[in-house]
Structures are given as structure tokens and as C-alpha cells.
Short mmCIF file of C-alpha atoms and ligand atoms in Angstrom, two decimals:
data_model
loop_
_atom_site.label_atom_id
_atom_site.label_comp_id
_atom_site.label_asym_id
_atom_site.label_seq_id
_atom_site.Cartn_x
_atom_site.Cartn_y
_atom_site.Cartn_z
CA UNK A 2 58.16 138.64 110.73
CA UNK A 3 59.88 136.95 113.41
CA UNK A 4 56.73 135.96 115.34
CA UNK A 5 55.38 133.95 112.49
CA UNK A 6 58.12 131.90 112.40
CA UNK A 7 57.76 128.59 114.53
CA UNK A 8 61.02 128.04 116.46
CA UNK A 9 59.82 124.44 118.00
CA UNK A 10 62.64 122.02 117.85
CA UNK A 11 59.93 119.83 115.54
CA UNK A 12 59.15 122.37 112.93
CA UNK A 13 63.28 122.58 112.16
CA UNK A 14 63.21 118.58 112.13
CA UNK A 15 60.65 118.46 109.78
CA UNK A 16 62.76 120.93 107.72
CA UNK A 17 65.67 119.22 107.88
CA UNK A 18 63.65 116.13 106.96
CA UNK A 19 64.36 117.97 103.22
CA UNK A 20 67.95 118.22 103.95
CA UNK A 21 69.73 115.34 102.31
CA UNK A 22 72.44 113.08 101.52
CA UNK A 23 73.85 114.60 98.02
CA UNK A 24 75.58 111.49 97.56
CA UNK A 25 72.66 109.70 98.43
CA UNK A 26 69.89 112.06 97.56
CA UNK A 27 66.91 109.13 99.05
CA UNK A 28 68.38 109.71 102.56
CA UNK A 29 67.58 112.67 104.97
CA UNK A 30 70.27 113.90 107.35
CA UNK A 31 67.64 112.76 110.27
CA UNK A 32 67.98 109.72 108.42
CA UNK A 33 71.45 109.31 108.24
CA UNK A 34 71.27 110.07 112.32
CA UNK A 35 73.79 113.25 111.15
CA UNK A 36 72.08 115.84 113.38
CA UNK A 37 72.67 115.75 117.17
CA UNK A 38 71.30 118.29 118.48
CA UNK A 39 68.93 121.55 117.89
CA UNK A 40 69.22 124.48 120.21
CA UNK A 41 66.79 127.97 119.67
CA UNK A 42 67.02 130.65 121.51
CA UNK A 43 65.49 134.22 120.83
CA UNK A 44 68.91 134.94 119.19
CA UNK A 45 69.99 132.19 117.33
CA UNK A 46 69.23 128.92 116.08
CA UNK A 47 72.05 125.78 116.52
CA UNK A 48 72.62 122.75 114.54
CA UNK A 49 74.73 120.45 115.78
CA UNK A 50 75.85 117.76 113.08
CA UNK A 51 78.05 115.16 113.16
CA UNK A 52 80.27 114.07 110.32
CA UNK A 53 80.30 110.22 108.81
CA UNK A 54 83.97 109.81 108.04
CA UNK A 55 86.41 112.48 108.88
CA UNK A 56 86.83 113.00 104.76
CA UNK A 57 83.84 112.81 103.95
CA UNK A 58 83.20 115.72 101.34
CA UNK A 59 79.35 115.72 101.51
CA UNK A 60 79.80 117.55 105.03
CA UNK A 61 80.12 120.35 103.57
CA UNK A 62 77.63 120.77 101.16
CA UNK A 63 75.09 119.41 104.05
CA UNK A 64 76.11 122.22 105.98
CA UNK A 65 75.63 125.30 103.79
CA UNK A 66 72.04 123.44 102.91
CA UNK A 67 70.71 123.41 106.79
CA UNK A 68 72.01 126.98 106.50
CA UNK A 69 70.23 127.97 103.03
CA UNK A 70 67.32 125.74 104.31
CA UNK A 71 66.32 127.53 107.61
CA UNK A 72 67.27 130.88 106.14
CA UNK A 73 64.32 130.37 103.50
CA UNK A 74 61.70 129.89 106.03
CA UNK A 75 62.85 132.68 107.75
CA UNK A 76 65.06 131.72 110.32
CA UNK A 77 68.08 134.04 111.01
CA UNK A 78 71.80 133.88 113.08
CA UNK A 79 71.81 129.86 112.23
CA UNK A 80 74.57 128.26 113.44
CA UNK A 81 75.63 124.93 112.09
CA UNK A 82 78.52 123.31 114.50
CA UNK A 83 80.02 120.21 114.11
CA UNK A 84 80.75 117.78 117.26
CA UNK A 85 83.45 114.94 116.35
CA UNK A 86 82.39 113.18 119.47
CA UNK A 87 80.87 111.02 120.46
CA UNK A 88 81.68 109.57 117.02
CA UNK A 89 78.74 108.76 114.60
CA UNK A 90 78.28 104.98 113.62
CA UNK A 91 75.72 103.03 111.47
CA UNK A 92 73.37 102.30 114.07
CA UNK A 93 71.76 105.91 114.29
CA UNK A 94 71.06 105.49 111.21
CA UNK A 95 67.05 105.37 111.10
CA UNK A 96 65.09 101.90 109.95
CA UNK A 97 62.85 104.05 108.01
CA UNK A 98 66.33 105.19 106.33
CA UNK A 99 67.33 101.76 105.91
CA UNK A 100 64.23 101.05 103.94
CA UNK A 101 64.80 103.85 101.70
CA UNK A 102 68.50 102.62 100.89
CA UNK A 103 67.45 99.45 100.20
CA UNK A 104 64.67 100.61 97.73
CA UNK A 105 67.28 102.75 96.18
CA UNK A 106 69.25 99.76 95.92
CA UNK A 107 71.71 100.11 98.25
CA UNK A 108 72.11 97.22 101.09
CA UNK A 109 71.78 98.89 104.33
CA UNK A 110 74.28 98.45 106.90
CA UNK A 111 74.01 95.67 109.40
CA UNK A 112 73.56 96.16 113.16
CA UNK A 113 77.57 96.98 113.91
CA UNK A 114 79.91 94.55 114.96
CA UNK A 115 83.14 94.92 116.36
CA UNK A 116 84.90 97.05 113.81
CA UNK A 117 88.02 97.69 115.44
CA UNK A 118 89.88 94.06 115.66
CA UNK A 119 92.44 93.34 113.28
CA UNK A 120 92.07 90.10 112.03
CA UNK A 121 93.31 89.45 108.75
CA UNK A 122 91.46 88.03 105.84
CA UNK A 123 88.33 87.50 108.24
CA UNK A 124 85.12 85.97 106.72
CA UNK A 125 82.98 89.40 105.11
CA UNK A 126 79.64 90.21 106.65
CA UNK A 127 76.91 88.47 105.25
CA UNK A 128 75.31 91.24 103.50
CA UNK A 129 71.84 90.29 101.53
CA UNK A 130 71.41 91.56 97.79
CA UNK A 131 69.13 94.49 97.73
CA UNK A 132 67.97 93.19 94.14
CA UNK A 133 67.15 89.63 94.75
CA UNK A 134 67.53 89.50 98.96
CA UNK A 135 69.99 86.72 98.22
CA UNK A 136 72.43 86.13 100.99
CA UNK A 137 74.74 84.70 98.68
CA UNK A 138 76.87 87.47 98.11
CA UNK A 139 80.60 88.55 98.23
CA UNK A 140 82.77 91.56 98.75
CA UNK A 141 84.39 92.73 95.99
CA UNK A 142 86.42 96.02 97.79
CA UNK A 143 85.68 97.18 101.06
CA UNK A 144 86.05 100.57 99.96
CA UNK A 145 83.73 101.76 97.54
CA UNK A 146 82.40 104.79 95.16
CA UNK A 147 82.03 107.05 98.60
CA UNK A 148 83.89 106.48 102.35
CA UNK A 149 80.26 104.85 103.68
CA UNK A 150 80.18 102.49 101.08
CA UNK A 151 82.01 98.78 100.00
CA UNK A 152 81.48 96.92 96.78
CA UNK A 153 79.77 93.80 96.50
CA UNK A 154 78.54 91.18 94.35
CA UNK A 155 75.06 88.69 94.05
CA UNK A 156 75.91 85.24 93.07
CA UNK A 157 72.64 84.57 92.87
CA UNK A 158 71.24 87.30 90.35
CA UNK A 159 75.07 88.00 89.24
CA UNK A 160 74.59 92.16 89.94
CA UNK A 161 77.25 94.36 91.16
CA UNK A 162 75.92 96.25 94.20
CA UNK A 163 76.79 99.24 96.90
CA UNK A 164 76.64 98.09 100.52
CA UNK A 165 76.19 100.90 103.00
CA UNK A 166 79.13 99.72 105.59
CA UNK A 167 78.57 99.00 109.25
CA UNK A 168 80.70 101.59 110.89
CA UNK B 11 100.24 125.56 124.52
CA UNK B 12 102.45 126.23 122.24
CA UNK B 13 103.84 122.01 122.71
CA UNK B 14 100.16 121.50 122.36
CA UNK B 15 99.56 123.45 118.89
CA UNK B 16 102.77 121.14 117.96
CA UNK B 17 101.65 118.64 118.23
CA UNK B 18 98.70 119.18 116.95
CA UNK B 19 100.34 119.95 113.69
CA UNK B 20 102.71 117.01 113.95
CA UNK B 21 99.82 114.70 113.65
CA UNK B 22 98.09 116.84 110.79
CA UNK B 23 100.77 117.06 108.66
CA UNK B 24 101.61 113.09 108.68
CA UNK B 25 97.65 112.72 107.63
CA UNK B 26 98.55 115.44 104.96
CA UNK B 27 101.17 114.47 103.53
CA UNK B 28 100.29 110.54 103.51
CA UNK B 29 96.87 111.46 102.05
CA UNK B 30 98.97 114.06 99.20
CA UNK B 31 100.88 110.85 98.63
CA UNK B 32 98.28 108.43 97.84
CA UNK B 33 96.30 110.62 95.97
CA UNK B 34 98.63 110.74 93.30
CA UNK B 35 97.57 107.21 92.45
CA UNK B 36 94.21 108.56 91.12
CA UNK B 37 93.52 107.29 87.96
CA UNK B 38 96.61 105.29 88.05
CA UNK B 39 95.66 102.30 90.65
CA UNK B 40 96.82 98.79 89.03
CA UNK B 41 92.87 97.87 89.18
CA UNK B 42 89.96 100.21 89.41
CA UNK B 43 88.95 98.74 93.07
CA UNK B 44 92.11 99.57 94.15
CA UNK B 45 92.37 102.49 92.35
CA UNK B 46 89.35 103.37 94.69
CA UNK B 47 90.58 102.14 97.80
CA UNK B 48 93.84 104.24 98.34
CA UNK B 49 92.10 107.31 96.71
CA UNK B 50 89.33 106.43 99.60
CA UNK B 51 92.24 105.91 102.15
CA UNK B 52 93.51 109.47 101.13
CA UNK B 53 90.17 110.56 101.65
CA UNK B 54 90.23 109.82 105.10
CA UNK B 55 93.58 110.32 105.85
CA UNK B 56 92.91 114.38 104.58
CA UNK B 57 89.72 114.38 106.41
CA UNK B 58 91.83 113.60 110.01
CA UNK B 59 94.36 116.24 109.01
CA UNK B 60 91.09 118.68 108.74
CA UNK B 61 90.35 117.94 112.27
CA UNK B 62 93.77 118.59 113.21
CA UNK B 63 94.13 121.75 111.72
CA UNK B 64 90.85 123.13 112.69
CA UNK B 65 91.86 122.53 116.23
CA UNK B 66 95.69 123.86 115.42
CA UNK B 67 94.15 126.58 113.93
CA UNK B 68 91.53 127.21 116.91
CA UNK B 69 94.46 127.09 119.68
CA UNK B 70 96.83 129.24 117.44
CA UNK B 71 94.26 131.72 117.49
CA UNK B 72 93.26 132.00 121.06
CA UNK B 73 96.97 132.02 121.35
CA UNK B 74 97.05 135.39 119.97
CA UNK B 75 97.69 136.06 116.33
CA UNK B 76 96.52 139.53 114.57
CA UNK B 77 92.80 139.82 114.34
CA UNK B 78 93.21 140.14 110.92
CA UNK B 79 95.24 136.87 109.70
CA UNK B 80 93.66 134.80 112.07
CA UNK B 81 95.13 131.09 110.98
CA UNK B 82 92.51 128.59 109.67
CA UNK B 83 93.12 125.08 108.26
CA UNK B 84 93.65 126.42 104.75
CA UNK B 85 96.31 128.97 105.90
CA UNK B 86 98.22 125.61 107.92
CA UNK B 87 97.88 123.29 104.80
CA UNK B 88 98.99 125.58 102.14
CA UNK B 89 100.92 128.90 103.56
CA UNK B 90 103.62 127.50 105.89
CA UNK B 91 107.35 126.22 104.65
CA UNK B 92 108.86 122.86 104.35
CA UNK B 93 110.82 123.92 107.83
CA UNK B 94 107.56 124.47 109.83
CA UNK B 95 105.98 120.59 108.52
CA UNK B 96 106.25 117.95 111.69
CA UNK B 97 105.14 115.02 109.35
CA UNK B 98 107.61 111.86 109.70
CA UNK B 99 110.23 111.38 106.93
CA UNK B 100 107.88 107.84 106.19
CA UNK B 101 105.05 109.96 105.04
CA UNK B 102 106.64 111.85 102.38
CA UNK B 103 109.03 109.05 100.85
CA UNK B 104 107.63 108.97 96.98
CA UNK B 105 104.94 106.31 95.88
CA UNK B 106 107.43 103.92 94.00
CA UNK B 107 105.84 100.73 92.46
CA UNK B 108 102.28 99.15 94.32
CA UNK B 109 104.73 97.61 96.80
CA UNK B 110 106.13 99.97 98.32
CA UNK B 111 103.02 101.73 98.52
CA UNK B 112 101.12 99.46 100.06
CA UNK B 113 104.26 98.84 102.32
CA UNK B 114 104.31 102.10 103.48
CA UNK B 115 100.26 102.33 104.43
CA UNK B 116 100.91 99.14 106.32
CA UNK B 117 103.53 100.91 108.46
CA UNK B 118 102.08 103.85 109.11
CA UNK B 119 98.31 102.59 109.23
CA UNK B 120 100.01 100.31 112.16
CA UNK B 121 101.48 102.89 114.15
CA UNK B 122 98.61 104.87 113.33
CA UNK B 123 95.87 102.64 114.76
CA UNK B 124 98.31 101.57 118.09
CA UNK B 125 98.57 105.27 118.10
CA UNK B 126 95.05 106.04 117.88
CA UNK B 127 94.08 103.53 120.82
CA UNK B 128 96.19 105.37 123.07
CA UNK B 129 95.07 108.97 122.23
CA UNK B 130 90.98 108.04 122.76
CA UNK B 131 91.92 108.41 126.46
CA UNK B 132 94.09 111.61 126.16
CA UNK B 133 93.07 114.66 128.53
CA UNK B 134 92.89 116.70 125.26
CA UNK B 135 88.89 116.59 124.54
CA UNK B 136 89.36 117.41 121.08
CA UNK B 137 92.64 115.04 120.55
CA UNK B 138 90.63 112.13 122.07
CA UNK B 139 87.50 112.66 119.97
CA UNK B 140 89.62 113.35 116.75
CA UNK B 141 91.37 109.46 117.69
CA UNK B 142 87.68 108.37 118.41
CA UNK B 143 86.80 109.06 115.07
CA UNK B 144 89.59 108.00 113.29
CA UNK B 145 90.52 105.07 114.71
CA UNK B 146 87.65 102.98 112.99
CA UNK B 147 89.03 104.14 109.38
CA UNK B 148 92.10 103.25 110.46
CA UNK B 149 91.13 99.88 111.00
CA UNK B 150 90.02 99.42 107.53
CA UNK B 151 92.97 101.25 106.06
CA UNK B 152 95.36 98.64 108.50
CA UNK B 153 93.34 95.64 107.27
CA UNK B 154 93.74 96.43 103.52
CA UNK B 155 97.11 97.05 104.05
CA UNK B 156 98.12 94.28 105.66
CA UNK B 157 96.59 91.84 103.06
CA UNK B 158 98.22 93.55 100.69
CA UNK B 159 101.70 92.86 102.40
CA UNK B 160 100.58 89.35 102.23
CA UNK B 161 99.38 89.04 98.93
CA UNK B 162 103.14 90.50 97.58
CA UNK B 163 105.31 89.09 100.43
CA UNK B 164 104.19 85.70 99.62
CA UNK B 165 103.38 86.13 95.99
CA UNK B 166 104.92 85.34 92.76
CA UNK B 167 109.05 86.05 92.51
CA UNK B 168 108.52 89.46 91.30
CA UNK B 169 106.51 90.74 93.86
CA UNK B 170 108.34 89.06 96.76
CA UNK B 171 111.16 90.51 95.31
CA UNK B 172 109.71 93.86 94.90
CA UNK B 173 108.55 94.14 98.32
CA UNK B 174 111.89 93.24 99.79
CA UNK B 175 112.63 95.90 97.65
CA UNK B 176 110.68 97.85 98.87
CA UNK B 177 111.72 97.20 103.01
CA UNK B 178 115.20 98.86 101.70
CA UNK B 179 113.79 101.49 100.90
CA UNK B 180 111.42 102.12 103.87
CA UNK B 181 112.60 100.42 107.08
CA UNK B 182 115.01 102.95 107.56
CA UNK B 183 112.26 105.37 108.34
CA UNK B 184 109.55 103.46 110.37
CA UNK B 185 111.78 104.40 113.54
CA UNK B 186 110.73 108.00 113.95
CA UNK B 187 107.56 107.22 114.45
CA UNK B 188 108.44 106.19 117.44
CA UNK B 189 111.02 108.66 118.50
CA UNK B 190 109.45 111.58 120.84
CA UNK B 191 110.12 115.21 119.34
CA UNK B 192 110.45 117.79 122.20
CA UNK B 193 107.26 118.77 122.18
CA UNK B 194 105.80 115.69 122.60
CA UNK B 195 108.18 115.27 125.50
CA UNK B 196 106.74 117.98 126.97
CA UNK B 197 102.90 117.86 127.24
CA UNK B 198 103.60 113.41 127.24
CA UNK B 199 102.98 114.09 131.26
CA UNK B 200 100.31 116.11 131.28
CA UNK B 201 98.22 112.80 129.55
CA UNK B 202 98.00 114.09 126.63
CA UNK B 203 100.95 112.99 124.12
CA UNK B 204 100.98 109.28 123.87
CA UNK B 205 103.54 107.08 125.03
CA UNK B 206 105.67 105.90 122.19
CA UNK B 207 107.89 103.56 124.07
CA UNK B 208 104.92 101.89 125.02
CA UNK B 209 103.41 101.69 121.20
CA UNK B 210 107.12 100.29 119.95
CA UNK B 211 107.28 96.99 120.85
CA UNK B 212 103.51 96.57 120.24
CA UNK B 213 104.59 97.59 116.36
CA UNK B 214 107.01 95.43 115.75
CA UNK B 215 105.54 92.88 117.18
CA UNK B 216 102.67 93.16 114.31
CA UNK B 217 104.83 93.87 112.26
CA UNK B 218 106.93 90.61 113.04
CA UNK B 219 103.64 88.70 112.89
CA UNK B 220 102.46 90.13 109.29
CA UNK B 221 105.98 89.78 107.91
CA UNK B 222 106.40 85.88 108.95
CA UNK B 223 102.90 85.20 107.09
CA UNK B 224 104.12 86.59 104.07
CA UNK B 225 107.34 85.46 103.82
CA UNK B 226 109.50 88.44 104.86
CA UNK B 227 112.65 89.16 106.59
CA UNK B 228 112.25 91.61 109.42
CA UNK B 229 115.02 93.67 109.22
CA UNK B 230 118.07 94.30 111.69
CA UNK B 231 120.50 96.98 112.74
CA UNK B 232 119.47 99.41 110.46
CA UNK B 233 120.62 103.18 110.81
CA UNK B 234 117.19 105.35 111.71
CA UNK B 235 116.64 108.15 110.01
CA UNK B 236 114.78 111.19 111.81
CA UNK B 237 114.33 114.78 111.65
CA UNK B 238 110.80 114.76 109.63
CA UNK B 239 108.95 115.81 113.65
CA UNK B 240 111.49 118.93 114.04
CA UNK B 241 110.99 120.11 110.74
CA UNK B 242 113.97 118.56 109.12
CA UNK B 243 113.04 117.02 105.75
CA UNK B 244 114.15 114.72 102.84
CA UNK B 245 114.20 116.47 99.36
CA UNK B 246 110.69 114.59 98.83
CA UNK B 247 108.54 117.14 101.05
CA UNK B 248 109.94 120.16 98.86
CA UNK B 249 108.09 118.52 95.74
CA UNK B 250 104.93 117.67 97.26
CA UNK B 251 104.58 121.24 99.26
CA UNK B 252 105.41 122.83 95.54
CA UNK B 253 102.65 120.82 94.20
CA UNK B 254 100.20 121.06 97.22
CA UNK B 255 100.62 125.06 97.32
CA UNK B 256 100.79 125.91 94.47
CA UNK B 257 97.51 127.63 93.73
CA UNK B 258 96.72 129.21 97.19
CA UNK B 259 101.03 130.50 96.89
CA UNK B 260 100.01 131.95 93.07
CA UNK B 261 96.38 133.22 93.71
CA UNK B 262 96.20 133.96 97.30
CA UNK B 263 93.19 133.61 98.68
CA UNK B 264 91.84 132.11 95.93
CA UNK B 265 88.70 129.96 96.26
CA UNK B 266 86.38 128.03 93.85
ZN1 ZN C 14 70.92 89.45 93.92
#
């Protein structure tokens, strides 16, 4: 069986195209910019992931997926590591990914800005409505229903919505 | 390497412990956002102690342990004693009202993110990309925090109150933190421990700086309490580890 089974790094990316998000089921880990590498040799097949937040609980759901994914079409020894560093952020995320979020009605994340300062109280991101494409918006909570996302609010069509942080 | 897999530990179980702590405030936040955002903080704060203990576990086992208990992050979280936990006596102190909640984040999200900073450029790969990747929820967890401080310090009476309240009850333990335990002594030279003399007067200084905006005393000549690093405990840890291991100490092994 083994030589019908194409081991070109493209076939498994269009695979793991189907591989998604279970939190955010419109997003593909490509998407999300989650996998980092793909290494196939005759003996084994490698992911290489990379988690969002440290707690996020997702990662390990979207690792026993690549895993039940591949071994469906046949792949076998698949080995799905994870690699901390260098640390993922919001701007692997792809634009075709963005567009999905934002037709699922999620804002996507702005281009990142310097997350690590520590000033207090400091003016919230202008984030645009993914209902109305307002900009007339505030934040609500910066944490929100999952570690990617804050809570905002339209002033402008007066909806509640999820904004996928820039991290 | 065995200083190393201390360490190691020492900054898992503070993430462990914290993270235990908040988490009891699921379901009972004083709002729902906030209800979400130290659940969320927990979140992250058990996510870092993952990292920690996978790598703990990792170096314990090329250490040398029997082939067939190797230790894992599940065996380090739920199978060791209150005597063999390195978290700071801070970490463990019980919820008490919002304040001192929110009071205790802010001092530990603090040192955590000063912390952090330093241990992105320690010669221990893994320790550095751990930090990496922490550091930026940190951030958020030391911004909510510190608004939080704020918002009570320089509320109404009863919350100003409440939070000097609640500086009785904690300032006494923000010192460890800064207070080498031997281990850390002894890989600190190597590069990869990080210098807590150095992160002590950047603390307080934030800490100053937070506490003058909202209206707070910094306290003075208080008697530190330590022990938490070398395994010495308050009562409090006893409670939480009887709660934490429970299942895995009644059903060993058990998963679902
Ligand atoms: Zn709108």
C-alpha cells in the first residue's frame, strides 16, 4: 500500500487544510499558522505544531486529529511534536483565514503591536465590527470565551462581538 | 541537573498552584467578564506549568528513573507530597474577597513578567522559549491586574479599605519571590537562573508606582515569610494538593 500513498509535503498540507480549529471550526490549522514544519522520511512522517497560548486546551484535540487524519489516508509512524519557540503570534495567521473569521463573525486580529509594554488603562485597539464594519467599537473584557479571544461591543449596530486578539 | 530539574519544578508549581487558586472562582466571579478573565488567567497560568513539567519530566527521565515509572507531567502535578512543592508561600495563600485576589495576581503577575524578561535570554533553550511564550500572557494578566488594584485602591471606602486589608494579609509574602533557594543559587552562574536581586528593586519600584495611583500605603519593615521554594509550606498547600489529587491519589491512573 505504501507506494500509493503520496508523501509530498503538499499532499499532507492539503490534508491538514481539513484539520481545524474546534473552537473555531471555520479556521484550518494552516490557517491559524499552527503548523511549522512537515518532515517525511521513508520511516516516519513529522508534524511540527505550535501552540497559541500555553493553556490553550484545543492543542490537544488538534493533535490527536493530524494523527487520526494522516492515519486515514494511510500514512503510518506520524509524529506530531510541538516546538514552544519561536513563539506563535497573530501575524501567521493567514489573510485568507482572516476572511473566514470575519465571515464567521469574528473580528480578525490586527497587524500586532507592541504587546509587551505595560501601560495602564491605555486607549484599546481600534477593532472594526465584523457585523456592520463600524469602527466605533469598545472593549468590553480583554479576555474572552477562549485565551485568543477579547469581548467587544458595536456602538454603532449595538451587537456584542468576539475579537480574535493581536498576540 | 538535578538544580536544573528544581528549578524547573519551582517555577511549575507557582503556575500550578496560582492557576488551582483562581480557578476556584469559576462560576463565582463578582461579574461574568470577570468571572471569565481569572478563569482565562488560570488557563494560562496551568498551561505554563504544562511546559514546565513536560520539561521537568523530560530531564527527570534522562536523569535515570525506572523504565517503567518514567515521570510525566501528570505524575509531577498530582503524585508528589506537599514537602516536594517549590511554589512560593504567595501562590497558595486562599482567594479571600475580589481584593485580595486581584492583589495577589498583581504581585505575582509583576514578578512574573520582570521574571519572564530575564529568563528569554537564559542558556536553557527550553526555559527561554517557555518565558518567550509566556511572557506575552503575562502582560495581559499584569495589565488586568493592575487596573484592578486601581479600581479598589482608589475606590469607594469599602474597597479601599478592603484592599488595605488585603496588603496585611499578603505583603508579608511577596519577599520570597525574591529570595534565591539553593538551587537557584546554584545553576544562577551558569546563565540560566535569573537574577533576583536584580528583579527586586525593579518590583517595588512598580509596585510603588501602582500603589501611589491608587491610593495605597506601601508597606514597611515587615517580617518575610519564606520556606514555600524549599518545600516548606503554610497549612493552605495541604488543602489545595487534597483537592488537586484527589482523583489520580483514589483511581490511579485514571483517565477520562
Ligand atoms: Zn456593528
Amino acid at each position: 500500500m505504501n507506494n500509493t500513498i503520496d508523501t509530498s509535503e503538499k499532499k499532507i498540507r492539503s490534508l491538514l487544510e481539513k484539520v481545524t480549529d474546534p473552537e473555531i471550526p471555520v479556521l484550518s490549522i494552516l490557517d491559524l499558522g499552527l503548523v511549522r514544519e512537515i518532515n517525511v522520511s521513508d520511516s516516519e512522517t513529522e508534524v511540527i505544531i505550535t501552540p497559541t497560548y500555553s493553556g490553550c486546551p484545543a492543542m490537544d484535540v488538534i493533535r490527536m486529529n493530524i494523527q487520526t487524519t494522516l492515519l486515514s489516508h494511510g500514512y503510518k509512524n506520524i509524529k506530531v511534536t510541538q516546538a514552544l519557540s519561536p513563539a506563535w503570534t497573530t501575524d501567521w495567521m493567514s489573510e485568507e483565514g482572516k476572511r473566514k473569521l470575519k465571515e464567521y463573525g469574528i473580528a480578525p486580529p490586527n497587524p500586532r503591536q507592541q504587546v509587551c509594554n505595560q501601560k495602564l488603562f491605555e486607549a484599546a485597539e481600534a477593532v472594526q465590527c465584523p457585523r456592520c464594519d463600524s469602527y466605533h467599537t469598545h472593549r468590553v473584557s480583554e479576555f474572552g470565551s477562549t485565551s485568543c479571544k477579547a469581548l467587544y461591543f458595536c456602538d454603532h449596530c449595538k451587537e456584542p462581538f468576539d475579537y480574535f486578539k493581536s498576540h | 541537573m538535578n538544580a536544573l530539574i528544581n528549578y524547573t519544578l519551582h517555577l511549575a508549581d507557582n503556575s500550578l498552584i496560582l492557576g488551582q487558586r483562581n480557578s476556584e472562582w469559576c462560576g463565582h466571579g463578582p461579574v461574568l467578564e470577570q468571572d471569565i478573565a481569572i478563569t482565562n488567567i488560570s488557563l494560562d497560568l496551568i498551561g505554563q506549568a504544562r511546559n514546565f513539567y513536560q520539561y521537568a519530566s523530560s530531564l527527570i527521565n534522562q536523569r535515570g528513573k525506572p523504565l517503567n515509572n518514567p515521570a510525566s507531567e501528570d505524575s509531577l502535578a498530582y503524585l508528589r507530597t506537599e514537602r516536594e512543592f517549590k511554589n512560593c508561600l504567595l501562590t497558595e495563600q486562599p482567594n479571600g474577597d475580589w481584593g485580595q485576589t486581584v492583589l495577589r495576581q498583581f504581585f505575582f503577575s509583576q514578578y512574573q513578567y520582570l521574571l519572564f524578561q530575564q529568563l528569554q535570554n537564559s542558556k536553557d533553550e527550553q526555559i527561554a522559549a517557555i518565558a518567550v511564550k509566556s511572557l506575552k500572557e503575562v502582560s495581559y494578566h499584569l495589565r488586568w491586574s493592575s487596573e484592578w488594584v486601581i479600581r479598589l485602591g482608589d475606590g469607594t471606602e469599602e474597597s479601599h479599605r478592603r484592599t488595605l486589608k488585603a496588603i496585611d494579609e499578603l505583603w508579608m509574602y511577596s519577599g520570597e519571590l525574591f529570595q534565591p533557594a539553593s538551587y537557584e543559587l546554584l545553576i544562577l552562574n551558569e546563565g540560566i537562573a535569573s537574577d533576583l536581586d536584580l528583579l527586586k528593586p525593579k518590583w517595588e519600584e512598580k509596585v510603588k508606582e501602582i500603589f501611589s495611583e491608587a491610593n495605597l500605603p506601601v508597606p514597611e519593615n515587615v517580617f518575610i515569610q519564606t520556606g514555600g521554594k524549599e518545600g516548606r509550606h503554610t497549612e493552605q498547600l495541604g488543602y489545595i494538593l487534597a483537592e488537586l489529587q484527589f482523583m489520580q491519589r483514589t483511581y490511579p491512573g485514571n483517565e477520562w
